[in-house]
Coordinates of C-alpha atoms (C1' of nucleotides) in Angstrom, one line a residue:
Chain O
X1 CA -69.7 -0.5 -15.3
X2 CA -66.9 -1.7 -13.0
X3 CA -65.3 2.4 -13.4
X4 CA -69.2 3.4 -12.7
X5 CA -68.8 1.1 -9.3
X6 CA -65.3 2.0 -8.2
X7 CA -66.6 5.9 -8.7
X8 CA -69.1 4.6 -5.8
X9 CA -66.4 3.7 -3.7
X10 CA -64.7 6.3 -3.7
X11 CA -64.1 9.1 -1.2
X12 CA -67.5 11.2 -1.7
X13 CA -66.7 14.9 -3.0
X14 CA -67.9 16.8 0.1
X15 CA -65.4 14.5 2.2
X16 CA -62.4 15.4 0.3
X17 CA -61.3 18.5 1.8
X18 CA -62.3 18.0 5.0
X19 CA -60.1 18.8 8.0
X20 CA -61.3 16.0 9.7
X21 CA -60.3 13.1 7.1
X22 CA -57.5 12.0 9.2
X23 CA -57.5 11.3 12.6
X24 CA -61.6 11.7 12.6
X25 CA -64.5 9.9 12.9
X26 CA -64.6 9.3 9.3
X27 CA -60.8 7.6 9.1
X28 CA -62.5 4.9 10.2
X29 CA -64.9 4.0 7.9
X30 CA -64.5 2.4 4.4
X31 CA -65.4 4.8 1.4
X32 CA -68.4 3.1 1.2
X33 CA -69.9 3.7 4.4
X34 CA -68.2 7.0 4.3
X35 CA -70.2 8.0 1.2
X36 CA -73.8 6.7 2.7
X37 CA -72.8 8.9 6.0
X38 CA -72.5 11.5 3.8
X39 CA -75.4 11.6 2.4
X40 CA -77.0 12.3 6.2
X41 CA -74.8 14.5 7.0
X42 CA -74.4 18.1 6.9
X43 CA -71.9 21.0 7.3
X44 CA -72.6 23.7 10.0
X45 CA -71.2 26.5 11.1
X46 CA -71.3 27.4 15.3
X47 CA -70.4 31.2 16.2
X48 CA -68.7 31.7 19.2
X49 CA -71.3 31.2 22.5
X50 CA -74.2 29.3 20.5
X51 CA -74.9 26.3 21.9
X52 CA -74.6 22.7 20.2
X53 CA -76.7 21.0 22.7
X54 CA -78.0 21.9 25.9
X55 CA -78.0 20.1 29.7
X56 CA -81.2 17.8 29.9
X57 CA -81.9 17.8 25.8
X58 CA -82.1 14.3 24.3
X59 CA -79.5 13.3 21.8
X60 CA -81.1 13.6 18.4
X61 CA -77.4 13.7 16.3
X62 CA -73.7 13.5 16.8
X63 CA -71.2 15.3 15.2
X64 CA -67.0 15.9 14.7
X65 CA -65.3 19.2 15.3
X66 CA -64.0 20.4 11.8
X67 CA -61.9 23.3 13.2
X68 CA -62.4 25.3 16.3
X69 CA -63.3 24.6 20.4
X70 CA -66.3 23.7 22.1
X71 CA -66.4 23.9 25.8
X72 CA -68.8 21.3 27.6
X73 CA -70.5 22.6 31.0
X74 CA -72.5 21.5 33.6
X75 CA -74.3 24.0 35.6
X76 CA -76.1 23.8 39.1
X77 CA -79.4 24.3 39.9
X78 CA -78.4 27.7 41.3
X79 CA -76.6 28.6 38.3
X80 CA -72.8 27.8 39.4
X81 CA -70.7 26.3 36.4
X82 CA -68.1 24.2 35.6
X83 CA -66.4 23.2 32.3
X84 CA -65.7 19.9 32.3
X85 CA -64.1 19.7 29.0
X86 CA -62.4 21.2 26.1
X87 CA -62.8 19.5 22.4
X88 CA -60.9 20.2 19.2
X89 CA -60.9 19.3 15.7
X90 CA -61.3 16.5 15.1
X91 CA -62.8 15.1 18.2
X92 CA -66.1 13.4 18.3
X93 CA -69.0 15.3 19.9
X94 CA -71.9 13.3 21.7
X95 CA -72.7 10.9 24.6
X96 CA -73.1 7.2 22.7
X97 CA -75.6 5.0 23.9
X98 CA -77.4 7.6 26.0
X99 CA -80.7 9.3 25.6
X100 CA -79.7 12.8 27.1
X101 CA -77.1 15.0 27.3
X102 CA -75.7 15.6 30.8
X103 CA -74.0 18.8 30.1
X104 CA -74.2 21.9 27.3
X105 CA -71.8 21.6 24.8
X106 CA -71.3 25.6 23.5
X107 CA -69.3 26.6 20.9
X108 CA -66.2 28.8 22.9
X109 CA -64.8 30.6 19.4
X110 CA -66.6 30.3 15.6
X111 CA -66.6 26.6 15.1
X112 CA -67.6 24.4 12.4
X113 CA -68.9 20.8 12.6
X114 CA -70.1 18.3 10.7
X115 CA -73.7 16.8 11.5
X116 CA -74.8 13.1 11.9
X117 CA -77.9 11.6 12.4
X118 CA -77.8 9.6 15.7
X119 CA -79.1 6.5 13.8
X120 CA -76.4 6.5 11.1
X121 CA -73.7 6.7 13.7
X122 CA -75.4 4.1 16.0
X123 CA -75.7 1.5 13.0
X124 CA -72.1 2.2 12.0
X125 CA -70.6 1.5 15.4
X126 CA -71.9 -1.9 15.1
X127 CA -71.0 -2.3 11.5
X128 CA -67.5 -1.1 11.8
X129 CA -65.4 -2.4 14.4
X130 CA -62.9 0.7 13.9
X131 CA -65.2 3.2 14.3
X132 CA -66.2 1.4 17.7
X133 CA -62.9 1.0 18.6
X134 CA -61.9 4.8 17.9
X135 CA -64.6 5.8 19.6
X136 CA -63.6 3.6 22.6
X137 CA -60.7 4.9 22.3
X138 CA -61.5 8.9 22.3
X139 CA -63.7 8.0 25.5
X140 CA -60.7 6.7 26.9
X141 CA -58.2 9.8 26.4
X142 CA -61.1 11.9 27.9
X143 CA -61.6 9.9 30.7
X144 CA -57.9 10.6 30.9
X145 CA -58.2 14.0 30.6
X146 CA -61.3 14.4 33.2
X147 CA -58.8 12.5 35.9
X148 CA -56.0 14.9 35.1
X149 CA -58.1 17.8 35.7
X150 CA -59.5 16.6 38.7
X151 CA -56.3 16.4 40.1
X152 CA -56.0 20.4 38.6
X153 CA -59.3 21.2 40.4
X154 CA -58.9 19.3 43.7
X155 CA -55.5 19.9 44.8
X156 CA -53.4 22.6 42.8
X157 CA -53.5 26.5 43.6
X158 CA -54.9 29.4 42.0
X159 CA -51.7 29.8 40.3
X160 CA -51.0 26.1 39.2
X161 CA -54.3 26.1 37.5
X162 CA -54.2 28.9 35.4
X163 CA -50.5 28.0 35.0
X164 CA -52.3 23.9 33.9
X165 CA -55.0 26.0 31.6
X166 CA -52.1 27.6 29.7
X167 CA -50.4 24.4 29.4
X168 CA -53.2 22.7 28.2
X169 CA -54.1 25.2 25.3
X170 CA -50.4 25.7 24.4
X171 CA -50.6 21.7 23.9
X172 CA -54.0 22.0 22.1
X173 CA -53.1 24.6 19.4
X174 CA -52.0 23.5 16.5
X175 CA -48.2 24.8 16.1
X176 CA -49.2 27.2 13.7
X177 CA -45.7 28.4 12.3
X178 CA -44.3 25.1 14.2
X179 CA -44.0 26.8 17.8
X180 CA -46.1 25.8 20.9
X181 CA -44.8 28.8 22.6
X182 CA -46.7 31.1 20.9
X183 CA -51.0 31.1 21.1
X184 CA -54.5 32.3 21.3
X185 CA -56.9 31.4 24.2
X186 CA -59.9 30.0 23.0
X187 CA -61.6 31.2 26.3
X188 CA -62.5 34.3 28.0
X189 CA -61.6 35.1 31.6
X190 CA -64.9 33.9 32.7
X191 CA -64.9 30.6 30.9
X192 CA -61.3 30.3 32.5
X193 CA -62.6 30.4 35.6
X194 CA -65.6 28.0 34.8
X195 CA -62.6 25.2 33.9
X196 CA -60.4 26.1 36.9
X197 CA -63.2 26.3 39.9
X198 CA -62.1 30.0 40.0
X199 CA -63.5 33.6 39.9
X200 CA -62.7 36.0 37.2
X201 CA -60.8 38.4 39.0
X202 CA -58.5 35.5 40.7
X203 CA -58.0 33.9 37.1
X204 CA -57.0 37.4 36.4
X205 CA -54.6 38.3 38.8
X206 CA -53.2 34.8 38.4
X207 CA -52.3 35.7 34.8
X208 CA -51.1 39.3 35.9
X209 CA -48.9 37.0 38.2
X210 CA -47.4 34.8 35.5
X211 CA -46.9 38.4 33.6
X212 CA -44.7 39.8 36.1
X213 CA -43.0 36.6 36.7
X214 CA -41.8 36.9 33.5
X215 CA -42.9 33.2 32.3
X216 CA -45.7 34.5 30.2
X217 CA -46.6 37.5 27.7
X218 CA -49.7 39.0 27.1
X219 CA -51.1 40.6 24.0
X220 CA -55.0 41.9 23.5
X221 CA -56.0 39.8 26.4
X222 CA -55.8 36.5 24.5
X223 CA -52.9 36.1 22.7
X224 CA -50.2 34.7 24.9
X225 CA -46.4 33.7 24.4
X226 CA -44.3 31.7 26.6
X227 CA -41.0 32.0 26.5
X228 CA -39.8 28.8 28.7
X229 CA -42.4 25.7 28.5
X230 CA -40.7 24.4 30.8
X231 CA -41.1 27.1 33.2
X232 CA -44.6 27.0 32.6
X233 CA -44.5 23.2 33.4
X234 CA -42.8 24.1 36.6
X235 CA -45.7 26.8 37.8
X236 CA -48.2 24.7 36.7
X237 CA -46.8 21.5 39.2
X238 CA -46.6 19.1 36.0
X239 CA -43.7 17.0 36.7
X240 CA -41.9 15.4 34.3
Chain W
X1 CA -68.7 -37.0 21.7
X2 CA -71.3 -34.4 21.1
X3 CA -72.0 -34.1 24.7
X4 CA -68.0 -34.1 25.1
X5 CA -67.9 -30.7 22.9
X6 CA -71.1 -29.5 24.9
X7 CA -69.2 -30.1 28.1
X8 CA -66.0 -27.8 26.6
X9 CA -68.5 -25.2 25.8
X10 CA -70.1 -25.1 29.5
X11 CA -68.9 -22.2 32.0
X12 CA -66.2 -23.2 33.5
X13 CA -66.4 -24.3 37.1
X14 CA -63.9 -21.7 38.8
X15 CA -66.3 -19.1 36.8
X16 CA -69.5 -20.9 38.1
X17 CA -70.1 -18.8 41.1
X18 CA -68.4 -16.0 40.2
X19 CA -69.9 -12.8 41.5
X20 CA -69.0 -10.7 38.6
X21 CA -70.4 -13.6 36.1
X22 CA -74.0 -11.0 35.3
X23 CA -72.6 -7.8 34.5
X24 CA -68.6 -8.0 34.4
X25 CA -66.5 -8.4 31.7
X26 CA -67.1 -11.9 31.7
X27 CA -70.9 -11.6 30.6
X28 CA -70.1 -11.0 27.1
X29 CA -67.9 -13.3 26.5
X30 CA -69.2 -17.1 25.0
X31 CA -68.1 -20.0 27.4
X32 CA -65.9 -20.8 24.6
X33 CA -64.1 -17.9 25.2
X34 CA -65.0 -17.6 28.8
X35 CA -63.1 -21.2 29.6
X36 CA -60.4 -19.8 27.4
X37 CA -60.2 -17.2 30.0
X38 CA -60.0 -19.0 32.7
X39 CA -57.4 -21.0 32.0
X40 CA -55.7 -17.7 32.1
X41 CA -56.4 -16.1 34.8
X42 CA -56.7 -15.9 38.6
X43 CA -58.7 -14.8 41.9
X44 CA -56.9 -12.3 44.0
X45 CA -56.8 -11.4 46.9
X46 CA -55.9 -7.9 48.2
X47 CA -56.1 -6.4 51.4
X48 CA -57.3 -3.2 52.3
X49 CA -54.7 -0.4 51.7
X50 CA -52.4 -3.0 49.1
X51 CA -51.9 -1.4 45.5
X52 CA -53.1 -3.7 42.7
X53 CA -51.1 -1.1 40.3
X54 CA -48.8 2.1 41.0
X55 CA -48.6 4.9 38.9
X56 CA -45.9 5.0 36.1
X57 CA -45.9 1.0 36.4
X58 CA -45.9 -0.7 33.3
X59 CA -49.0 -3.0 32.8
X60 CA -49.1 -6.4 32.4
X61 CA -52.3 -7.1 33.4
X62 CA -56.0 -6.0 33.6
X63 CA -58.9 -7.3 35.9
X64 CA -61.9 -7.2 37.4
X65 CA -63.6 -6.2 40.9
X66 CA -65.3 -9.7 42.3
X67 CA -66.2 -7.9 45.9
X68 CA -64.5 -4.7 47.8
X69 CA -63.4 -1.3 46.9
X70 CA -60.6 -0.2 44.7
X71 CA -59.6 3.9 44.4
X72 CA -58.0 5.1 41.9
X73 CA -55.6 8.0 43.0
X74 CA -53.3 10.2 41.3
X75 CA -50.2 12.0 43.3
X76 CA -48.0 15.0 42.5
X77 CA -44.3 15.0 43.0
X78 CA -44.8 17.0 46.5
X79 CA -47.1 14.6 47.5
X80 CA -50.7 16.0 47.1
X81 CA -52.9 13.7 46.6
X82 CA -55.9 13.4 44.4
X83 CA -58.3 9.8 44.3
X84 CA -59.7 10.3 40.6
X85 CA -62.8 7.3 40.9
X86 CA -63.3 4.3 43.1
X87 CA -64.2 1.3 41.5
X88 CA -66.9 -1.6 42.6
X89 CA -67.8 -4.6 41.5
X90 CA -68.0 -5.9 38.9
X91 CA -66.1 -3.3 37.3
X92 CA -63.7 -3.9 35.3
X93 CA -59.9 -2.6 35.7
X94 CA -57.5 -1.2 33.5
X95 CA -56.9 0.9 30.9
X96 CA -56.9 -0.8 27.6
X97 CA -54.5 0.3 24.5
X98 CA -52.0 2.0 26.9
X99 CA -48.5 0.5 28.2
X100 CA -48.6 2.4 31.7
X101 CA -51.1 2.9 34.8
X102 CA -50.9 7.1 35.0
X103 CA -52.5 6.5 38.4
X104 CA -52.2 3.9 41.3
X105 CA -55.0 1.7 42.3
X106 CA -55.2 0.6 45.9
X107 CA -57.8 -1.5 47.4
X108 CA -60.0 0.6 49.8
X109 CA -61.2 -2.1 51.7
X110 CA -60.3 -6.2 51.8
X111 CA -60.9 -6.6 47.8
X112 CA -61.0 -9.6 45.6
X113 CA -60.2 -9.4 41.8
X114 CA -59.5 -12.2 39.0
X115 CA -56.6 -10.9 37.2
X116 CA -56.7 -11.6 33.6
X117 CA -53.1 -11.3 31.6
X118 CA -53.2 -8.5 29.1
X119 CA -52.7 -10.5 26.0
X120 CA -55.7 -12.3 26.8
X121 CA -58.0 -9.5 27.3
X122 CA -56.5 -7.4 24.4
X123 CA -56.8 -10.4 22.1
X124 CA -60.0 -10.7 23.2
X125 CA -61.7 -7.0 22.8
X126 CA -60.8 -7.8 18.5
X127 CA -62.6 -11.1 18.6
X128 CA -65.6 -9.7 21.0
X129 CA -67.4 -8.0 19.8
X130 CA -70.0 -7.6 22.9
X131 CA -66.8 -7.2 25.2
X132 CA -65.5 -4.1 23.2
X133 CA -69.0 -2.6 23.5
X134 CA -69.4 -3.7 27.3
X135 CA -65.9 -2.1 28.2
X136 CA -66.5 1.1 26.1
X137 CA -69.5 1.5 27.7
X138 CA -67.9 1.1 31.2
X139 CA -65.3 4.7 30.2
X140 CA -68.4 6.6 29.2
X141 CA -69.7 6.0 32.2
X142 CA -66.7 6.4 34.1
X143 CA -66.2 9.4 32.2
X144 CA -70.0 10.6 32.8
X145 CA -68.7 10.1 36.4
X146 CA -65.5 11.7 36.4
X147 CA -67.1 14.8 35.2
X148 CA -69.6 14.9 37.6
X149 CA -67.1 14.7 39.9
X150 CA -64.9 17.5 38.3
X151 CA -68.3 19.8 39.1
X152 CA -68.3 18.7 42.6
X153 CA -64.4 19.9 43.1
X154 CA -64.6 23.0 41.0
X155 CA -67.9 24.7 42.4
X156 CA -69.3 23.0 45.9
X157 CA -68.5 23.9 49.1
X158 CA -66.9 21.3 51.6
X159 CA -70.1 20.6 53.0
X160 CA -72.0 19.8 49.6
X161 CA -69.2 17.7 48.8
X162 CA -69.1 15.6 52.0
X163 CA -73.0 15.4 51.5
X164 CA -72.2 14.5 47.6
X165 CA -69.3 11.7 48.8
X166 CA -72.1 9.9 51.2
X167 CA -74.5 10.2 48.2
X168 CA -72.3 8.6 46.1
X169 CA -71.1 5.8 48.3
X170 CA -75.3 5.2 49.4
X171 CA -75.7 4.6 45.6
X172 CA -73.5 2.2 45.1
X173 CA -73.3 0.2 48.8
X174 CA -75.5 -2.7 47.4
X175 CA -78.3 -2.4 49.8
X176 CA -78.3 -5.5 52.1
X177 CA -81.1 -5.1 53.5
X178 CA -82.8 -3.5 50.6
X179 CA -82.2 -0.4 52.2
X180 CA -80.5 2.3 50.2
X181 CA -80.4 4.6 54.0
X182 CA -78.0 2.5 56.0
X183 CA -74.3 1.5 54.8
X184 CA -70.4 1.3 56.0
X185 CA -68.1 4.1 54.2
X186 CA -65.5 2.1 52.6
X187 CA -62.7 5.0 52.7
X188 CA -61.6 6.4 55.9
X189 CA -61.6 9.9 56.5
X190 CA -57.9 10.6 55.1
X191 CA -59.1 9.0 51.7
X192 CA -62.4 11.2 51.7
X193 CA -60.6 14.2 51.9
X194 CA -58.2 13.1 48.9
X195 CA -61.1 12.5 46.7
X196 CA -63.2 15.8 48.0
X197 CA -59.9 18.1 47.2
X198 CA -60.5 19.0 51.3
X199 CA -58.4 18.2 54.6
X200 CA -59.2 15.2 57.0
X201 CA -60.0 18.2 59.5
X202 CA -62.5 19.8 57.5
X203 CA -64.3 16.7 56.4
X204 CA -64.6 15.6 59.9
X205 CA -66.4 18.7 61.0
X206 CA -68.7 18.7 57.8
X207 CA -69.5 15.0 59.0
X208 CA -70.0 16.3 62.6
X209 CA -72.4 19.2 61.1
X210 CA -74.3 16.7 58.7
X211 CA -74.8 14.7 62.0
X212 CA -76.1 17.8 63.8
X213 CA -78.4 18.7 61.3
X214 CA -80.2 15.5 61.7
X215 CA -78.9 14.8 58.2
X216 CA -77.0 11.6 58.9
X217 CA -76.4 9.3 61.9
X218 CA -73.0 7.7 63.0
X219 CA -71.9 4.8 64.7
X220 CA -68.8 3.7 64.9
X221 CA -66.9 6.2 62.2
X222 CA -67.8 4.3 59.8
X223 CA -71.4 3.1 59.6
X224 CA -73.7 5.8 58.1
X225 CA -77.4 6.1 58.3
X226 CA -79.4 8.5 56.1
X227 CA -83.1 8.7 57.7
X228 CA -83.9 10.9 54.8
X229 CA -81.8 10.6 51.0
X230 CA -83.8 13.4 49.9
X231 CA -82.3 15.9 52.4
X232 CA -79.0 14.4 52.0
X233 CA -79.5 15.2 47.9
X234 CA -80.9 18.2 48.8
X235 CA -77.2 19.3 51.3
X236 CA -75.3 17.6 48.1
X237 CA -76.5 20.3 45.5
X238 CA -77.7 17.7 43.8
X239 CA -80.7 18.9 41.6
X240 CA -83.7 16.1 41.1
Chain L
dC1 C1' -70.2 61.2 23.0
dG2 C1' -72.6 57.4 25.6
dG3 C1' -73.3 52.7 26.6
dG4 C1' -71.7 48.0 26.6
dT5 C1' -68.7 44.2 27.3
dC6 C1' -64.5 42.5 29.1
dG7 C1' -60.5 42.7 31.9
dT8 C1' -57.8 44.6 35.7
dT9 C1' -56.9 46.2 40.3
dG10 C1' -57.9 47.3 45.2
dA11 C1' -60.1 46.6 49.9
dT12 C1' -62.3 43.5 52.7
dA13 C1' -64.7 39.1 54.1
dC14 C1' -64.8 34.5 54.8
dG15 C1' -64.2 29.4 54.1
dG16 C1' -61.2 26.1 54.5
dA17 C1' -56.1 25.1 55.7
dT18 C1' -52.9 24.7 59.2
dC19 C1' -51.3 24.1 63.7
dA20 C1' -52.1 22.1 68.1
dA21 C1' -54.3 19.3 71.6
dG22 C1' -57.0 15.6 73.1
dG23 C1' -60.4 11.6 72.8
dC24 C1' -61.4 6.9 71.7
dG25 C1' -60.8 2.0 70.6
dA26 C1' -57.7 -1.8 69.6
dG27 C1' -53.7 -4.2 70.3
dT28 C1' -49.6 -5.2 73.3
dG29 C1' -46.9 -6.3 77.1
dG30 C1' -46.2 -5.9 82.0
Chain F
dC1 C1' -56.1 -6.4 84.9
dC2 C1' -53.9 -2.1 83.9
dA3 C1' -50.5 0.9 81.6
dC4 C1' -48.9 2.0 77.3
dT5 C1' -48.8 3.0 72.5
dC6 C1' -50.6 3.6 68.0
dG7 C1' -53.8 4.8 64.4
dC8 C1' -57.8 7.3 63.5
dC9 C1' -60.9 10.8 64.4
dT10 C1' -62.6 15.1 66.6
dT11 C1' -62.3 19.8 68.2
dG12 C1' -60.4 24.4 68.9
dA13 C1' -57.5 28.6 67.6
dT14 C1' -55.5 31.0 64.2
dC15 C1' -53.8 31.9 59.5
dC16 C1' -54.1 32.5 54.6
dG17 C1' -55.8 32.0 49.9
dT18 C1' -59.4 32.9 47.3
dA19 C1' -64.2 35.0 47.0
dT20 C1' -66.7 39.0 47.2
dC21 C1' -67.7 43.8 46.6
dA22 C1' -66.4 47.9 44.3
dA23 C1' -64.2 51.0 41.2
dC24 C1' -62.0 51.8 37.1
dG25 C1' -59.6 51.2 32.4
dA26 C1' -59.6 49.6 27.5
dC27 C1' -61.9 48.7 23.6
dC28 C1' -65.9 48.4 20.5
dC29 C1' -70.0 49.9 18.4
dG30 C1' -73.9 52.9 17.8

DNA sequence: CGGGTCGTTGATACGGATCAAGGCGAGTGG
DNA sequence: CCACTCGCCTTGATCCGTATCAACGACCCG
């Protein structure tokens, strides 16, 4: 009996292999409660461009990032965009404590996430003070992030954004073979500009511009190396 | 002695008429803990253009907006200039879980704030549950601001942001008079350019244009009347 | 081969920055 | 009381960075 209850407490199957186990949502949350989330919640897969939710819909479900990038948008009336945000595995997807969604949250490449019910995840905040607390804390390094990049889009050039872009997904890919120099942009020219309050062909020439200068290489349009961090630090008006 | 105990467990007198008692941090806290506080902590005074906190500063302390206007700004190493969010009362101020302040806050206008030592507060968001809530709650909505914000840098034009900056500050001026169409601008026009991304010369002469329009009236630089919000939404790009 | 999407490059236009001058109100000292 | 200065704001002239418009190249897929 007492085996039969331990099995209970134990990390459900589904959970096991997840990429999201540490670091995620679900680090939080004692077997047990990770086991009756479980049960909710479901696996889905996000090609590149679908949307997860849309501006205006109400919330209906949250969900964590199990491996690729979603880009969250906010779009005028008149149909100009911004990106307001980039999120990775494992981040947490979804407004707490709000009805609707103020922005589209779209899938940039093929992305996989794992589905919550809005109820399961609202209950659990207030059952589990470190879920509460990691969620607090999340909000808190994207508020971070938002005041960085408003900084990016109020006073830097064309330049030092794209050069801040770069930056920012060199810091955001996992090291693959262990070297940040060396990535694949998750966005296309257009969604580039979206982020950096740009037009395509400036985001372009910008990169063309890096390119020449010798502090980036292109490959296939997306994959990039950078030889010199530090000179891509430098363009991008980070100072350390 | 029961009435002894009750007397510990009453609001404490320096709390008593407390402008940030309904809403601040200090609403979700039990008078136990609230007097606890107090004993702690202390009223402020800061005058308009004095920094609570710089950036890079260690922090020692947190607090809470009891009347005034504090920006929150963030500056490169050549100087630009970028204000990241103003706060009001009763907001409170800080950021929680980190050791230092990655921007400066300054106080816009004469400000008060009760200062609470860090200890106290951080001891407090384990045993608080309602305070940990009440101050994640507070980043989400800073964040849902911040990234409103980040649309208005990245895709208005100067004169839908000036028309956006008065929008803002009409919604949050408590209105005296019940009236939501009449208020002082708490930053001068240097500051409004560092939060709108634009130059003090170019949001003067979007002001001027607004005030041509029959958009807005001025007196005084300062004082700001809106005979109609709706047209001022309307020049903001604001969609209703 | 034709059509589509995505990215680059060039020519030109324009919005906002920059540079420069002056207005206005408040405070100061004669 | 006036002259002076100082901070803050406005206005004008000009410049420059990025947007806009247009053409074209690279690649993919039918």
């Amino acid at each position: 009996m007492q085996t039969k209850q331990m099995h209970h407490m134990e990390i459900p199957v589904v959970c096991r292999s997840c990429e999201a186990r540490h670091g995620g949502v679900c680090s939080a949350l004692t077997p047990a409660q990770l086991s009756e989330l479980s049960k909710h919640s479901s696996r889905r897969k996000v090609e590149a461009g679908n949307e997860v939710i849309g501006q205006g819909e109400s919330i209906t479900s949250y969900s964590s990032i199990l491996n690729g990038v979603v880009k969250l948008s906010k779009v005028m009336a008149d149909g100009r965009q911004q990106i307001v945000g980039l999120q990775f595995a494992p981040d947490f997807m979804g407004r707490p404590f709000l009805g609707e969604s103020r922005m589209s949250a779209e899938a940039a490449v093929d992305t996989e996430i794992c589905v919550f019910p809005r109820r399961a995840i609202e209950r659990l905040i207030h059952d589990a003070p470190d879920l509460g607390h990691l969620l607090h804390n999340q909000a808190l390094k994207e508020l971070d992030d938002a005041r960085d990049w408003m900084l990016t889009l109020g006073r830097k050039t064309a330049q030092e954004k794209v050069a801040s872009f770069l930056w920012l997904i060199a810091n955001h890919s996992d090291p693959a073979e262990g070297d940040r120099s060396c990535f694949e942009l998750p966005l296309s020219r257009a969604d580039i500009a979206d982020f950096l309050g740009l037009t395509i062909e400036t985001v372009s020439r910008q990169m063309t511009k890096l390119r020449k200068d010798g502090i980036i290489q292109i490959e296939n349009n997306r994959h990039i190396t950078v030889p010199d961090l530090e000179r891509l630090a430098e363009a991008a008006g980070i100072d350390q």
